[in-house]
Short mmCIF file of C-alpha atoms and ligand atoms in Angstrom, two decimals:
data_model
loop_
_atom_site.label_atom_id
_atom_site.label_comp_id
_atom_site.label_asym_id
_atom_site.label_seq_id
_atom_site.Cartn_x
_atom_site.Cartn_y
_atom_site.Cartn_z
CA MET A 1 0.25 -0.24 0.24
CA PRO A 2 1.33 3.33 -1.19
CA SER A 3 2.15 5.31 2.09
CA ASP A 4 3.43 8.70 3.19
CA THR A 5 3.54 10.38 6.32
CA THR A 6 -0.14 11.57 6.40
CA GLY A 7 -1.83 8.41 5.68
CA PHE A 8 -3.17 5.30 3.30
CA TRP A 9 -5.30 3.16 1.69
CA THR A 10 -6.29 -0.55 2.57
CA PRO A 11 -7.91 -2.33 0.23
CA VAL A 12 -10.88 -4.07 2.24
CA ALA A 13 -13.61 -5.25 0.48
CA LEU A 14 -14.49 -5.93 -3.79
CA SER A 15 -16.87 -3.97 -4.97
CA ALA A 16 -19.09 -6.89 -6.26
CA ASP A 17 -19.27 -8.37 -2.92
CA LEU A 18 -21.00 -4.66 -1.84
CA PRO A 19 -24.12 -4.65 -3.37
CA ALA A 20 -26.12 -1.35 -2.73
CA GLY A 21 -28.32 -1.40 0.14
CA THR A 22 -25.71 -3.63 2.26
CA VAL A 23 -23.09 -3.11 5.31
CA ILE A 24 -20.13 -5.37 5.95
CA PRO A 25 -17.90 -5.74 8.38
CA ALA A 26 -14.78 -4.97 7.28
CA ARG A 27 -10.21 -4.48 8.69
CA THR A 28 -8.47 -1.57 8.70
CA PRO A 29 -5.09 -0.93 10.44
CA ALA A 30 -7.11 2.09 11.71
CA GLY A 31 -9.52 -0.80 13.39
CA SER A 32 -13.11 -2.39 12.77
CA VAL A 33 -15.38 -0.84 10.13
CA ALA A 34 -18.70 -0.96 8.63
CA LEU A 35 -18.67 -0.38 5.53
CA TRP A 36 -21.77 0.27 3.29
CA ARG A 37 -23.28 0.80 0.37
CA SER A 38 -26.45 3.48 0.12
CA GLU A 39 -29.35 2.47 -2.13
CA ALA A 40 -28.61 5.09 -4.37
CA GLY A 41 -25.08 3.55 -4.40
CA ARG A 42 -23.13 6.14 -1.83
CA LEU A 43 -19.99 4.37 -0.49
CA ALA A 44 -19.41 5.08 3.38
CA ALA A 45 -16.89 3.77 6.21
CA SER A 46 -18.01 4.03 9.91
CA ALA A 47 -16.43 2.56 13.34
CA ASP A 48 -17.96 -0.27 13.64
CA ARG A 49 -19.14 0.99 16.76
CA CYS A 50 -22.99 1.90 17.44
CA PRO A 51 -22.12 5.46 19.83
CA HIS A 52 -25.47 4.42 21.62
CA ARG A 53 -24.60 1.22 23.22
CA GLY A 54 -21.59 -0.86 21.19
CA MET A 55 -23.31 -2.91 19.53
CA ARG A 56 -21.52 -3.76 16.08
CA LEU A 57 -22.97 -1.51 13.18
CA SER A 58 -21.79 -3.65 10.79
CA HIS A 59 -24.83 -6.04 12.12
CA GLY A 60 -27.37 -3.55 10.98
CA PHE A 61 -28.71 -2.71 7.70
CA VAL A 62 -29.20 0.35 5.52
CA ARG A 63 -32.36 1.73 4.43
CA GLY A 64 -32.43 5.09 1.80
CA GLU A 65 -29.34 6.63 2.63
CA ALA A 66 -28.37 6.13 6.36
CA LEU A 67 -27.22 2.96 8.24
CA SER A 68 -29.12 1.53 11.06
CA CYS A 69 -28.15 -0.25 14.07
CA ILE A 70 -29.62 -3.64 14.47
CA TYR A 71 -30.20 -2.84 18.10
CA HIS A 72 -32.39 0.20 19.00
CA GLY A 73 -32.23 1.13 15.43
CA TRP A 74 -30.61 4.69 16.04
CA SER A 75 -29.39 5.75 12.77
CA TYR A 76 -26.57 7.49 10.73
CA ALA A 77 -25.54 9.67 7.90
CA GLN A 78 -22.77 8.35 5.60
CA ALA A 79 -21.08 11.94 7.57
CA GLY A 80 -21.55 10.02 10.83
CA ASN A 81 -24.59 12.19 12.13
CA CYS A 82 -26.94 10.31 13.98
CA LEU A 83 -30.30 10.99 11.62
CA ARG A 84 -32.95 9.34 14.10
CA ILE A 85 -33.26 7.35 17.30
CA PRO A 86 -36.96 5.23 16.83
CA ALA A 87 -37.53 5.64 20.90
CA HIS A 88 -37.91 9.58 20.18
CA PRO A 89 -39.58 10.01 16.83
CA GLY A 90 -40.02 13.49 17.53
CA LEU A 91 -36.24 14.68 18.79
CA THR A 92 -33.74 15.82 16.58
CA PRO A 93 -30.58 13.83 17.37
CA PRO A 94 -27.76 15.93 18.65
CA GLU A 95 -24.90 16.54 16.90
CA THR A 96 -22.38 15.49 19.32
CA ILE A 97 -24.38 11.75 18.62
CA ARG A 98 -21.68 10.71 16.14
CA VAL A 99 -19.49 8.27 14.77
CA ALA A 100 -16.08 8.51 13.33
CA ILE A 101 -15.45 7.85 9.61
CA HIS A 102 -13.47 7.29 7.52
CA GLU A 103 -13.06 8.44 4.00
CA VAL A 104 -13.01 5.96 1.35
CA ALA A 105 -12.15 4.90 -2.52
CA GLU A 106 -13.36 2.74 -5.26
CA ALA A 107 -11.48 2.05 -8.18
CA ASP A 108 -10.93 -1.32 -11.02
CA GLY A 109 -13.60 -3.01 -8.76
CA VAL A 110 -11.71 -2.39 -5.30
CA ILE A 111 -12.81 -0.70 -2.35
CA TRP A 112 -10.38 1.54 -0.13
CA VAL A 113 -10.96 2.52 3.54
CA ALA A 114 -8.23 5.95 4.02
CA ALA A 115 -6.01 5.87 7.36
CA GLY A 116 -5.43 9.43 7.76
CA VAL A 117 -5.28 11.45 5.10
CA PRO A 118 -3.46 9.82 2.10
CA ALA A 119 -1.62 12.28 0.46
CA SER A 120 -2.36 10.38 -2.95
CA LYS A 121 -5.75 8.50 -4.42
CA PRO A 122 -5.26 4.06 -4.24
CA PRO A 123 -2.98 2.69 -7.31
CA ARG A 124 -4.97 1.63 -10.42
CA LEU A 125 -5.07 -2.04 -11.53
CA ASP A 126 -4.74 -1.84 -15.04
CA GLY A 127 -6.08 -4.71 -16.53
CA LEU A 128 -6.60 -6.55 -13.29
CA THR A 129 -10.11 -7.76 -12.73
CA PRO A 130 -11.14 -8.71 -9.11
CA LEU A 131 -11.90 -12.14 -8.30
CA ARG A 132 -12.52 -12.95 -5.04
CA SER A 133 -11.03 -11.70 -1.51
CA LEU A 134 -10.04 -14.89 1.20
CA THR A 135 -8.45 -14.60 4.31
CA VAL A 136 -5.58 -15.77 5.31
CA LEU A 137 -4.22 -16.76 8.78
CA ALA A 138 -0.81 -15.66 8.07
CA GLY A 139 1.50 -12.99 7.97
CA LYS A 140 2.99 -11.57 4.28
CA ASP A 141 6.37 -13.54 4.78
CA ALA A 142 4.39 -16.62 3.76
CA ILE A 143 2.12 -15.60 1.83
CA GLU A 144 5.27 -14.52 -0.40
CA THR A 145 7.17 -17.70 0.15
CA ALA A 146 4.00 -19.58 -0.88
CA ALA A 147 3.57 -17.64 -4.18
CA GLY A 148 6.52 -17.11 -5.24
CA GLY A 149 7.33 -13.43 -5.21
CA LYS A 150 7.80 -10.12 -3.70
CA THR A 151 5.04 -7.36 -2.85
CA SER A 152 5.27 -4.71 -4.77
CA PRO A 153 4.87 -0.98 -3.11
CA ASP A 154 1.33 -0.76 -4.31
CA GLY A 155 0.68 -4.50 -2.55
CA LEU A 156 0.65 -6.50 -5.60
CA VAL A 157 2.67 -10.04 -5.32
CA GLU A 158 2.87 -11.68 -8.64
CA THR A 159 2.38 -15.48 -8.30
CA ALA A 160 4.62 -17.82 -9.45
CA ALA A 161 3.20 -18.68 -13.46
CA GLY A 162 0.05 -20.44 -13.79
CA ALA A 163 -0.65 -20.35 -9.85
CA GLY A 164 -3.64 -18.31 -9.35
CA GLY A 165 -3.27 -14.98 -11.01
CA VAL A 166 -2.23 -11.94 -9.09
CA TRP A 167 -2.79 -11.02 -5.29
CA LEU A 168 -3.53 -7.91 -3.63
CA LEU A 169 -2.85 -7.12 -0.01
CA ALA A 170 -3.70 -6.41 3.17
CA ALA A 171 -1.71 -7.41 5.76
CA ASP A 172 -2.90 -6.98 8.94
CA ASP A 173 -0.99 -8.84 11.93
CA GLY A 174 -0.92 -11.84 12.02
CA GLN A 175 -4.07 -12.36 9.12
CA THR A 176 -3.85 -11.17 5.90
CA LEU A 177 -6.75 -10.19 4.02
CA VAL A 178 -5.49 -11.43 -0.20
CA HIS A 179 -7.95 -9.98 -2.97
CA VAL A 180 -7.17 -12.29 -6.03
CA LEU A 181 -6.84 -10.86 -9.18
CA VAL A 182 -6.61 -12.05 -12.91
CA ARG A 183 -6.20 -10.75 -16.37
CA ASP A 184 -9.09 -8.91 -17.69
CA ASP A 185 -9.11 -11.34 -20.16
CA ALA A 186 -9.24 -14.57 -18.32
CA GLY A 187 -12.09 -16.66 -19.42
CA THR A 188 -14.32 -18.66 -16.43
CA LYS A 189 -12.26 -21.79 -17.16
CA ASP A 190 -9.13 -19.20 -15.82
CA ARG A 191 -10.94 -17.90 -13.39
CA ILE A 192 -11.54 -20.93 -11.60
CA ALA A 193 -8.77 -22.50 -11.77
CA ALA A 194 -7.26 -18.64 -10.50
CA SER A 195 -9.91 -19.66 -7.40
CA ARG A 196 -8.80 -22.89 -6.69
CA ALA A 197 -4.97 -22.19 -6.80
CA ALA A 198 -5.76 -19.30 -4.26
CA GLU A 199 -7.11 -22.38 -1.31
CA SER A 200 -4.12 -24.23 -2.26
CA LEU A 201 -1.63 -20.88 -1.97
CA ARG A 202 -3.23 -20.19 1.31
CA ARG A 203 -2.74 -23.62 2.39
CA ARG A 204 0.80 -23.33 1.80
CA ALA A 205 1.15 -20.13 3.52
CA GLU A 206 -0.43 -21.08 6.63
CA ASN A 207 1.82 -24.48 6.59
CA LEU A 208 4.74 -22.38 6.40
CA GLN A 209 3.55 -20.23 9.19
CA ARG A 210 2.44 -22.65 11.53
CA GLU A 211 5.67 -24.40 11.23
CA GLY A 212 7.00 -21.31 12.00
CA ILE A 213 9.77 -21.57 8.88
CA VAL A 214 8.19 -18.06 7.96
CA GLN A 215 8.07 -15.46 10.59
CA MET B 1 -47.92 -34.75 8.85
CA LYS B 2 -46.17 -34.15 11.83
CA LEU B 3 -42.70 -32.93 12.44
CA TYR B 4 -41.54 -33.74 15.75
CA ASP B 5 -39.44 -30.41 16.55
CA TYR B 6 -37.41 -28.02 18.55
CA ILE B 7 -37.03 -24.38 18.20
CA LEU B 8 -33.60 -23.74 18.62
CA SER B 9 -32.83 -27.19 17.08
CA PRO B 10 -31.49 -25.63 13.54
CA SER B 11 -31.91 -29.60 12.01
CA CYS B 12 -35.53 -28.82 12.75
CA TYR B 13 -35.77 -25.17 11.37
CA LYS B 14 -34.64 -26.61 8.19
CA VAL B 15 -38.05 -28.85 7.79
CA ARG B 16 -40.72 -25.69 8.85
CA LEU B 17 -37.94 -23.31 6.30
CA MET B 18 -38.40 -25.94 3.56
CA ALA B 19 -42.23 -26.85 4.94
CA ALA B 20 -43.28 -22.71 4.50
CA LEU B 21 -41.02 -22.28 1.32
CA THR B 22 -42.74 -24.59 -0.82
CA GLY B 23 -46.15 -23.95 1.15
CA VAL B 24 -46.25 -27.89 3.58
CA LYS B 25 -48.60 -27.46 6.35
CA LEU B 26 -47.08 -29.25 9.61
CA ASP B 27 -48.22 -30.62 12.48
CA LEU B 28 -45.55 -29.11 15.47
CA GLN B 29 -44.94 -31.86 17.86
CA PRO B 30 -42.92 -29.51 20.16
CA VAL B 31 -39.64 -31.91 22.08
CA ASP B 32 -38.63 -30.59 25.51
CA PHE B 33 -35.19 -30.94 24.24
CA HIS B 34 -33.08 -29.00 26.59
CA PRO B 35 -33.04 -29.61 29.65
CA GLY B 36 -35.64 -32.61 28.90
CA LEU B 37 -33.78 -34.48 26.92
CA GLU B 38 -36.75 -35.88 25.57
CA HIS B 39 -35.57 -37.21 22.31
CA ARG B 40 -34.08 -39.57 24.43
CA GLY B 41 -36.59 -40.48 26.00
CA PRO B 42 -38.58 -43.90 25.56
CA GLU B 43 -41.40 -43.05 22.57
CA LEU B 44 -38.69 -41.27 20.68
CA LEU B 45 -36.51 -43.85 20.71
CA ALA B 46 -39.18 -45.74 19.55
CA LEU B 47 -39.05 -43.41 16.32
CA ASN B 48 -35.54 -42.64 16.41
CA PRO B 49 -32.85 -44.92 17.52
CA ALA B 50 -30.45 -42.71 17.39
CA GLY B 51 -31.89 -40.39 20.07
CA SER B 52 -32.05 -37.31 17.37
CA ILE B 53 -34.59 -35.27 15.96
CA PRO B 54 -35.90 -34.06 13.83
CA ILE B 55 -38.55 -36.93 13.12
CA LEU B 56 -41.58 -36.78 10.41
CA LYS B 57 -44.15 -38.48 10.32
CA ASP B 58 -46.73 -39.14 7.31
CA GLY B 59 -48.43 -42.53 7.93
CA ASP B 60 -46.46 -45.08 8.23
CA LEU B 61 -42.99 -42.92 6.81
CA ILE B 62 -40.77 -42.17 9.45
CA LEU B 63 -38.08 -39.84 8.66
CA THR B 64 -35.42 -39.48 10.93
CA GLU B 65 -32.89 -37.26 8.27
CA SER B 66 -32.90 -33.61 7.80
CA SER B 67 -32.38 -34.23 4.27
CA ALA B 68 -34.45 -37.09 3.32
CA ILE B 69 -37.71 -34.89 4.88
CA LEU B 70 -36.26 -31.70 2.83
CA VAL B 71 -36.60 -34.17 0.06
CA TYR B 72 -39.37 -35.59 0.90
CA LEU B 73 -41.56 -31.93 1.44
CA ALA B 74 -40.22 -30.75 -2.18
CA ALA B 75 -40.86 -33.59 -3.90
CA LYS B 76 -44.82 -33.80 -2.77
CA ALA B 77 -45.13 -29.54 -2.99
CA ALA B 78 -42.30 -27.96 -4.78
CA ALA B 79 -40.28 -30.34 -7.19
CA GLU B 80 -38.31 -26.99 -8.77
CA TRP B 81 -36.28 -27.12 -4.91
CA LEU B 82 -34.95 -30.39 -6.17
CA ALA B 83 -32.18 -31.06 -8.87
CA GLY B 84 -33.56 -30.99 -12.91
CA ASP B 85 -32.09 -33.42 -14.85
CA LYS B 86 -28.99 -32.35 -15.84
CA PRO B 87 -25.89 -35.14 -14.41
CA GLU B 88 -24.10 -32.13 -12.77
CA GLU B 89 -26.68 -30.14 -10.94
CA ALA B 90 -28.69 -33.84 -9.61
CA ALA B 91 -24.80 -34.88 -8.04
CA ARG B 92 -23.88 -30.96 -6.82
CA VAL B 93 -27.61 -31.27 -4.81
CA GLN B 94 -26.07 -34.39 -3.53
CA GLN B 95 -22.30 -33.00 -2.45
CA TRP B 96 -23.98 -30.23 -0.60
CA LEU B 97 -26.51 -32.18 1.16
CA SER B 98 -23.80 -35.00 2.20
CA PHE B 99 -21.33 -31.75 3.28
CA SER B 100 -24.33 -30.29 5.08
CA GLY B 101 -23.78 -33.71 7.13
CA ARG B 102 -20.32 -31.84 8.43
CA LEU B 103 -21.78 -28.94 9.42
CA THR B 104 -24.66 -30.56 11.47
CA THR B 105 -21.26 -31.73 13.93
CA SER B 106 -18.56 -29.21 13.08
CA LEU B 107 -20.79 -25.84 13.21
CA GLY B 108 -23.24 -27.64 15.64
CA GLY B 109 -21.33 -28.79 17.78
CA ALA B 110 -19.22 -26.25 18.36
CA ARG B 111 -22.68 -24.12 18.98
CA LEU B 112 -23.85 -27.03 22.00
CA HIS B 113 -20.90 -26.91 23.59
CA GLU B 114 -21.04 -23.23 23.63
CA MET B 115 -24.68 -22.97 24.65
CA LEU B 116 -25.80 -26.07 25.78
CA LEU B 117 -22.05 -26.53 27.90
CA ARG B 118 -22.03 -29.93 25.60
CA PRO B 119 -18.70 -31.71 26.63
CA GLY B 120 -16.66 -32.15 22.87
CA ASP B 121 -12.75 -30.93 21.89
CA ILE B 122 -14.03 -26.83 20.97
CA ASP B 123 -10.63 -26.00 19.51
CA ALA B 124 -11.21 -29.11 17.34
CA LEU B 125 -14.59 -28.14 16.88
CA GLN B 126 -14.16 -23.86 15.37
CA ALA B 127 -11.03 -25.28 13.14
CA GLN B 128 -13.20 -27.78 11.39
CA GLY B 129 -16.19 -25.33 11.00
CA ILE B 130 -13.77 -22.95 9.32
CA SER B 131 -12.90 -25.39 7.14
CA ALA B 132 -16.19 -26.19 6.48
CA LEU B 133 -16.98 -22.82 5.67
CA ARG B 134 -14.01 -22.24 3.60
CA GLU B 135 -15.24 -24.80 1.59
CA LEU B 136 -18.95 -23.31 1.10
CA GLU B 137 -17.38 -20.49 0.36
CA ALA B 138 -14.66 -21.46 -2.84
CA GLY B 139 -18.16 -23.41 -3.94
CA LEU B 140 -20.19 -20.51 -3.95
CA VAL B 141 -17.51 -18.50 -5.75
CA GLU B 142 -17.48 -20.73 -8.28
CA GLN B 143 -20.92 -20.72 -8.78
CA SER B 144 -20.75 -17.28 -9.13
CA LEU B 145 -18.60 -17.64 -11.97
CA ARG B 146 -20.45 -19.60 -13.33
CA GLY B 147 -23.87 -16.78 -13.23
CA ARG B 148 -25.08 -19.24 -10.35
CA ARG B 149 -26.49 -18.03 -7.04
CA PHE B 150 -27.18 -20.99 -5.28
CA VAL B 151 -24.75 -23.93 -4.22
CA ALA B 152 -26.29 -26.46 -6.82
CA ALA B 153 -28.02 -24.16 -9.19
CA ASP B 154 -29.39 -20.71 -9.97
CA ARG B 155 -32.01 -20.91 -7.89
CA PRO B 156 -32.35 -22.76 -4.32
CA THR B 157 -32.30 -26.08 -4.19
CA VAL B 158 -32.83 -28.18 -1.24
CA ALA B 159 -29.25 -28.83 -0.77
CA ASP B 160 -28.53 -24.48 0.18
CA ILE B 161 -31.23 -25.12 2.53
CA ALA B 162 -29.76 -27.97 3.75
CA CYS B 163 -26.57 -26.05 4.39
CA PHE B 164 -28.22 -22.58 5.23
CA PRO B 165 -28.86 -22.99 9.38
CA TYR B 166 -26.01 -24.44 10.56
CA VAL B 167 -23.39 -21.77 8.61
CA ALA B 168 -26.05 -19.11 9.73
CA LEU B 169 -25.77 -19.71 13.24
CA ALA B 170 -21.51 -20.49 13.34
CA PRO B 171 -21.33 -17.02 15.73
CA ASP B 172 -23.06 -19.13 18.44
CA GLY B 173 -20.21 -21.83 18.22
CA GLY B 174 -17.78 -19.04 18.41
CA VAL B 175 -17.09 -18.85 14.83
CA SER B 176 -16.92 -15.86 12.75
CA LEU B 177 -18.80 -14.52 9.21
CA ASP B 178 -16.91 -11.73 8.47
CA PRO B 179 -14.35 -13.92 6.23
CA TYR B 180 -16.79 -15.07 4.05
CA PRO B 181 -18.47 -12.13 1.13
CA ALA B 182 -19.83 -14.94 -0.68
CA ILE B 183 -21.53 -16.67 1.94
CA ARG B 184 -22.81 -13.38 2.98
CA LEU B 185 -24.19 -12.89 0.26
CA TRP B 186 -25.53 -16.23 -0.25
CA SER B 187 -27.76 -15.38 3.04
CA ARG B 188 -28.56 -12.51 1.84
CA ALA B 189 -30.56 -14.38 -1.01
CA LEU B 190 -31.93 -17.22 1.04
CA ARG B 191 -33.08 -14.86 3.31
CA SER B 192 -34.31 -12.23 0.95
CA LEU B 193 -36.86 -15.77 -0.56
CA ASP B 194 -40.96 -15.00 -0.20
CA GLY B 195 -41.88 -17.12 2.47
CA PHE B 196 -38.92 -17.55 4.27
CA ILE B 197 -39.60 -17.98 8.08
CA GLU B 198 -36.76 -17.53 11.55
CA MET B 199 -35.94 -19.20 14.20
CA PRO B 200 -34.13 -17.69 17.01
CA GLY B 201 -30.80 -16.15 15.78
CA ILE B 202 -31.59 -16.25 12.23
CA HIS B 203 -33.78 -12.76 10.55
CA ARG B 204 -35.26 -12.03 8.00
CA LEU B 205 -33.45 -9.40 5.85
CA HIS B 206 -34.30 -5.97 8.35
CA GLU B 207 -34.35 -4.24 5.20
CA LEU B 208 -37.12 -5.77 3.89
CA LYS B 209 -40.00 -5.29 7.21
CA PRO B 210 -41.61 -2.17 7.79
CA GLU B 211 -40.24 0.39 9.40
CA PRO B 212 -41.21 0.62 12.65
CA LEU B 213 -42.91 4.25 13.29
CA ILE B 214 -42.88 4.14 16.90
CA GLU B 215 -41.42 2.23 19.57
CA THR B 216 -41.96 1.49 23.01
CA GLY B 217 -39.90 0.95 26.03
CA GLU B 218 -36.37 1.68 26.97
CA ALA B 219 -33.99 3.16 24.14
N1 GSH C 301 -30.07 -37.17 12.02
C1 GSH C 301 -29.31 -35.61 11.37
C2 GSH C 301 -28.85 -34.74 12.76
C3 GSH C 301 -29.65 -33.97 13.09
C4 GSH C 301 -29.22 -33.89 14.91
O1 GSH C 301 -27.95 -33.32 14.82
N2 GSH C 301 -29.95 -33.05 15.69
C5 GSH C 301 -29.91 -33.21 16.98
C6 GSH C 301 -30.35 -31.48 17.28
S1 GSH C 301 -30.25 -30.22 16.35
C7 GSH C 301 -30.33 -34.03 17.68
O2 GSH C 301 -30.67 -34.20 18.15
N3 GSH C 301 -28.94 -33.81 18.89
C8 GSH C 301 -29.05 -34.97 19.62
C9 GSH C 301 -28.53 -34.86 20.73
O3 GSH C 301 -27.91 -33.68 20.92
O4 GSH C 301 -28.63 -35.02 21.72
C10 GSH C 301 -30.57 -34.56 11.07
O5 GSH C 301 -31.26 -35.48 10.54
O6 GSH C 301 -29.50 -33.81 9.78
S1 FES C 302 -26.89 0.49 20.31
FE1 FES C 302 -26.64 0.77 18.13
S2 FES C 302 -29.22 1.70 19.10
FE2 FES C 302 -28.87 1.03 21.02
#
């Protein structure tokens, strides 16, 4: 991931895994977030903790342009301000009730969340199409060894020939979110093969990690 | 058709859900599974010596395996929930029906351990549960690459219903569902089907419910 002194981007999910009107959990180095897309298609990321009683907002639901908490239904706007408290229908929620938000960017089928204020945009993935995301219980070193490649400054690992396309990594403590990418022109067969190869690579990386061969 | 049923049993819920989706009317016979262990008492052992529920009784037909019960309900009322005549689809339905038994032992075992303090190696049960979830995730990814939204076809079948409850309740056994985007989309697709019913811990898509205008009670 490109980083600079003020902030950096983490690739947290694929666009296809977040349809309009849904919310999903995501991990960033700045903590867990509730990543959601409004019915009109606007993306937002908030801290995954409801200011009311701490319920995970990623367990909530999207209605229209608001994210609602599953617990008592408090709802929040993209900007993080509380819009509505169902138990007090006449009340305009005070400005002080708000959930922390993060900047979000989407390009080439990948959704990125900012930690801090990055000076640049997330890297582009020219010629590549995202296939799937999977969590690997291993660190970057074990994954690089299993994949037979080194991570580029953009977070990309070119896997050894035929072994499942290109991986975009988002490392976290002890586990790594891997986004499997294939060439734009890959057909269904190649895509299925890349998905299966990713399963094998994950097994190898996790074995390396477990056996302590790689830290 | 009489179902020996327990509200918190995911295996019994499979049958109730299938019946609701296919419009079959069941005569529910509640079983005191916990704490009464009624399923291990003489009357129910006479119907099912294995000492498990669900049990479906229709005339002199007694079924004690949830997958067989799902097939029976679908064959009677809604054949589109069964495999069509393509060999591949027929095989995929059987593949995931059999696989569902592994969800019962792994994720279901972890859940019984966590909720009812049943003895068991919780770490092993959770690890087996995670392996099973990864298999299902990979299967669903491949299906979506083939343009299909469900485990065996582009329509839901008995195989989806067989797999769904223990997957949806995985967090009860301490197994997170966060890492599985394809499972999340599949679960949403199932929970938005017409006729979908809930059980404790498994909800219809909230956004499909009418907006509560006034709520009472503590906020
Ligand atoms: N016969 C299998 C297994 C069903 C099963 O495991 N049922 C649980 C309840 S959810 C049970 O009766 N367990 C017996 C026990 O734990 O005492 C099926 O129908 O899928
Ligand atoms: S915890 Fe979110 S509304 Fe109460």
